Amino acid sequence: MNDPAPNPHATAEEVQAAYADPKLANVLYHDWEAGTYDEKWSISYDERCISYATDVFNAVAGEDGQPYQHAMELGSGTGFFLLNLMQGGVAKKGSVTDLSPGMVQVALRNAEKLGLDVDGRVADAERIPYDDNTFDLVVGHAVLHHIPDVQAAFREVLRVLKPGGRFVFAGEPTKVGDFYARKLGQFTWFLTTRVTKLPALSGWRRPQEELDESSRAAALEAVVDIHTFDPSELESWARGAGAQDVHAVTEEFAAALAGWPIRTFEAAVPQEKLTVRWRLFAYRLWLRLSAVDKKVLSKILPRELFYNVMITGTKRPS
């Protein structure tokens, strides 16, 4: 059975319908974003992102069991998490899945460029198109908050895992973290788009049609972001689906407080203004603040205050 083709140019009628249909919204939004997604989120497949992906994975799951023979990424997007984990030696063979045909297409193209053994399918997380007991590892990054029925997705993940297999999901927004990140992003967008109307700063202003398109994309993005999570509740959902050895870890507080305004500012100004020097500054600042989060703030602040939640668990042995 052939997967559907990407649809990067949704009609106004399709977009309007998407506001009442979260799955359609996810397909349209991510097909729309697929071609520029890596650039938008500074995704790469070099040592920078390999280290990030493997560090995140090891922080919640540890290094035991590596390399996993066959791993599947749920909601893979362009393949950021799985492909970098494979390059980091976490898994040997991979399968990318996403509700968006455009994202699957880009992920497979990225895997081919990297010389990785990866196949792919367009897939609904609530009905994964693979047989029982197929994978040794299932991973996902920033995917659970897009899925209408997260508990059904957990049950499907456990179904396709082999007995004793592990799942790891990372990059999910906490309830508190999402609140302050959105407020910071909204304020930064408001401030940047108004300050750049001043004649002296007009060179920093994107064309109005581009700003309008970004605003429409942001509005659709708000539809595809369905959930935020309390770490304890997310653990409870995974256990309720039948997982064992479940635990959640949170990360990014200071890094998120700085990171969201920076990302929003970058989206609001012409890309040619973002020099290599700026990008290095932003990246190094994120590294320093992430270190503060890990070494200091994680020891004194409640885990619910951090922006990202990561969760892992295993399927019961036969």
XYZ file of C-alpha atoms in Angstrom, residues 33-314:
282
model
C 7.119 23.162 7.309
C 8.976 20.062 6.039
C 11.229 21.758 3.508
C 12.522 24.422 5.913
C 12.080 22.682 9.276
C 15.749 21.835 9.853
C 16.809 25.412 9.167
C 14.020 26.872 11.329
C 15.010 24.820 14.373
C 18.783 24.811 13.712
C 18.713 21.032 13.203
C 21.880 19.432 11.914
C 23.366 15.962 11.658
C 26.842 16.782 12.902
C 28.567 16.479 16.263
C 26.521 19.300 17.800
C 23.170 17.546 17.397
C 24.603 14.026 17.742
C 25.875 15.008 21.192
C 22.584 16.670 22.084
C 20.474 13.669 21.049
C 22.661 11.064 22.749
C 22.986 13.170 25.915
C 19.203 13.544 26.137
C 18.687 9.831 25.528
C 21.294 8.768 28.088
C 19.997 11.252 30.673
C 16.679 9.453 30.865
C 17.457 5.892 29.692
C 21.145 5.299 30.418
C 23.595 3.533 28.132
C 22.666 -0.090 28.902
C 21.386 -2.062 25.914
C 23.181 -0.014 23.274
C 23.360 -0.421 20.401
C 19.715 -1.356 19.860
C 19.318 -3.475 16.749
C 16.173 -1.854 15.309
C 14.713 1.473 16.431
C 11.603 3.302 15.264
C 10.934 7.015 15.664
C 7.334 8.035 16.200
C 6.535 11.436 14.734
C 10.021 11.613 13.292
C 9.723 14.947 11.545
C 12.865 15.283 9.451
C 14.580 12.519 11.437
C 16.448 14.715 13.904
C 16.290 12.426 16.949
C 16.621 8.959 15.420
C 19.226 9.797 12.772
C 21.463 11.530 15.292
C 21.020 8.676 17.766
C 22.035 6.219 15.047
C 25.106 8.287 14.247
C 25.899 8.310 17.961
C 25.828 4.510 18.104
C 22.540 4.134 19.999
C 20.835 2.101 17.241
C 21.914 0.202 14.130
C 18.801 0.105 11.928
C 15.983 2.651 11.891
C 12.402 3.251 10.789
C 10.969 6.773 10.590
C 7.222 7.369 10.902
C 5.167 10.543 10.792
C 1.598 11.613 10.072
C 3.042 14.093 7.548
C 4.120 12.579 4.191
C 6.383 15.586 3.652
C 8.281 14.933 6.855
C 8.767 11.237 6.064
C 10.089 12.187 2.632
C 12.636 14.629 4.102
C 13.674 12.193 6.860
C 14.370 9.448 4.324
C 16.338 11.885 2.182
C 18.404 12.912 5.212
C 19.038 9.263 6.118
C 20.182 8.489 2.575
C 22.627 11.418 2.619
C 24.046 10.141 5.899
C 24.339 6.560 4.621
C 22.078 5.167 7.343
C 19.955 2.002 7.101
C 16.494 3.547 7.456
C 13.027 2.871 6.037
C 9.912 4.957 6.553
C 6.119 4.983 6.646
C 3.385 7.566 6.959
C 1.831 6.559 10.264
C -0.824 7.532 12.773
C 0.637 7.132 16.273
C -2.657 5.675 17.472
C -2.510 2.955 14.779
C 1.142 2.223 14.023
C 1.446 0.237 10.735
C 3.955 -2.352 11.991
C 3.503 -5.850 13.389
C 3.601 -6.775 17.053
C 7.063 -7.236 18.596
C 8.957 -5.521 15.760
C 11.295 -3.026 17.442
C 13.921 -3.093 20.158
C 13.538 0.652 20.747
C 10.901 3.303 20.029
C 11.860 6.970 20.339
C 10.221 10.308 19.760
C 11.120 13.963 20.180
C 8.418 16.628 20.613
C 5.702 14.287 19.342
C 3.429 13.257 22.222
C 1.967 16.742 22.587
C 0.658 16.504 18.991
C -1.216 13.207 19.517
C -4.933 13.392 20.436
C -4.958 10.152 22.466
C -1.556 9.814 24.159
C -2.586 6.724 26.126
C -3.608 4.943 22.917
C -0.224 5.873 21.451
C 1.558 4.385 24.475
C -0.411 1.150 23.999
C 0.588 1.034 20.335
C 4.224 1.701 21.187
C 4.206 -1.203 23.636
C 2.516 -3.417 21.041
C 5.218 -2.891 18.395
C 8.070 -3.184 20.913
C 9.668 -6.557 21.475
C 9.335 -7.955 25.021
C 11.844 -6.080 27.156
C 12.122 -3.315 24.539
C 12.406 0.321 25.583
C 10.721 3.588 24.620
C 12.162 7.078 25.107
C 10.230 10.280 24.428
C 11.885 13.673 24.894
C 11.254 17.339 24.182
C 7.685 17.409 25.506
C 6.374 20.657 27.046
C 5.417 20.758 30.698
C 2.286 22.674 31.720
C 4.239 25.378 33.551
C 7.039 25.543 30.988
C 4.664 25.927 28.060
C 2.901 28.804 29.822
C 6.006 30.926 30.317
C 7.513 29.971 26.944
C 4.396 31.114 25.065
C 4.164 34.357 27.021
C 7.831 35.129 26.369
C 7.429 34.277 22.677
C 4.325 36.436 22.284
C 5.954 39.403 24.012
C 9.148 39.079 21.924
C 7.162 38.878 18.658
C 5.065 41.917 19.654
C 8.124 43.953 20.622
C 10.306 42.984 17.637
C 7.636 43.523 14.963
C 6.825 46.962 16.376
C 10.334 48.236 17.082
C 11.398 47.324 13.529
C 8.750 49.716 12.185
C 11.017 52.560 13.282
C 12.884 54.071 10.301
C 16.280 53.506 11.908
C 15.548 49.763 12.262
C 13.650 49.173 9.022
C 16.463 46.986 7.691
C 15.684 44.510 10.468
C 12.030 44.169 9.432
C 10.850 41.251 7.351
C 8.375 42.035 4.538
C 4.827 42.304 5.875
C 3.603 39.388 3.756
C 6.256 37.156 5.358
C 5.264 38.318 8.837
C 1.607 37.641 8.008
C 2.479 34.152 6.791
C 4.450 33.489 9.981
C 1.465 34.634 12.013
C -0.794 32.226 10.115
C 1.720 29.430 10.683
C 1.827 30.275 14.387
C -1.960 30.154 14.546
C -1.980 26.692 12.954
C 0.895 25.641 15.219
C -1.313 26.449 18.205
C -3.844 23.928 16.842
C -1.298 21.130 16.390
C 0.083 21.609 19.912
C -2.678 19.730 21.726
C -1.214 18.823 25.113
C 1.086 20.011 27.824
C 2.170 17.562 30.498
C 2.591 17.169 34.196
C 5.535 14.742 34.596
C 3.728 12.573 37.187
C 0.597 12.380 35.042
C 2.645 11.354 32.004
C 4.265 8.577 34.058
C 0.812 7.428 35.140
C -0.414 7.256 31.530
C 2.568 5.131 30.486
C 2.059 2.729 33.403
C -1.659 2.575 32.630
C -0.825 1.442 29.100
C 1.168 -1.470 30.569
C 4.727 -0.123 30.663
C 7.134 -0.934 33.458
C 10.297 0.771 34.770
C 8.683 4.123 33.937
C 10.255 7.394 34.985
C 10.290 10.989 33.754
C 13.075 13.582 33.890
C 12.775 17.308 33.174
C 15.288 19.785 31.739
C 15.670 23.426 30.629
C 14.563 26.224 32.904
C 17.135 29.016 32.520
C 17.858 27.741 28.999
C 14.171 27.998 28.091
C 13.761 31.471 29.592
C 16.478 32.681 27.216
C 15.872 30.276 24.347
C 12.268 31.109 23.526
C 12.796 34.872 23.143
C 15.885 34.170 21.013
C 14.006 31.749 18.714
C 11.109 34.177 18.364
C 13.433 37.087 17.581
C 15.165 34.982 14.921
C 11.789 34.191 13.317
C 10.816 37.877 13.264
C 13.865 39.354 11.500
C 15.444 38.753 8.059
C 17.606 35.645 8.066
C 20.588 37.508 6.575
C 20.793 39.550 9.788
C 21.529 36.394 11.783
C 25.268 36.182 11.313
C 27.493 33.284 12.258
C 28.635 35.352 15.220
C 25.031 35.716 16.407
C 24.284 32.018 15.991
C 27.422 31.074 17.924
C 26.439 33.479 20.697
C 22.934 31.984 20.916
C 24.231 28.419 20.909
C 26.934 29.065 23.520
C 24.454 30.889 25.745
C 22.101 27.908 25.533
C 24.956 25.553 26.444
C 25.951 27.630 29.467
C 22.403 27.970 30.744
C 21.725 24.263 30.158
C 24.761 23.500 32.307
C 23.368 25.727 35.067
C 20.061 23.877 34.788
C 21.705 20.465 35.092
C 24.309 21.226 37.738
C 22.414 23.659 39.957
C 18.741 24.311 39.270
C 17.715 20.667 38.789
C 18.837 20.030 42.364
C 16.815 22.806 43.974
C 13.716 23.449 41.801
C 10.640 21.193 41.442
C 10.772 19.212 38.203
C 7.394 20.658 37.146
C 8.991 24.109 36.597
C 11.300 22.964 33.795
C 10.259 23.332 30.165
C 10.983 19.864 28.741
C 9.892 16.495 30.083
C 11.483 13.203 28.958
C 10.020 9.790 29.742
C 11.182 6.197 29.367
C 9.850 2.757 30.145
C 10.011 -0.822 28.964
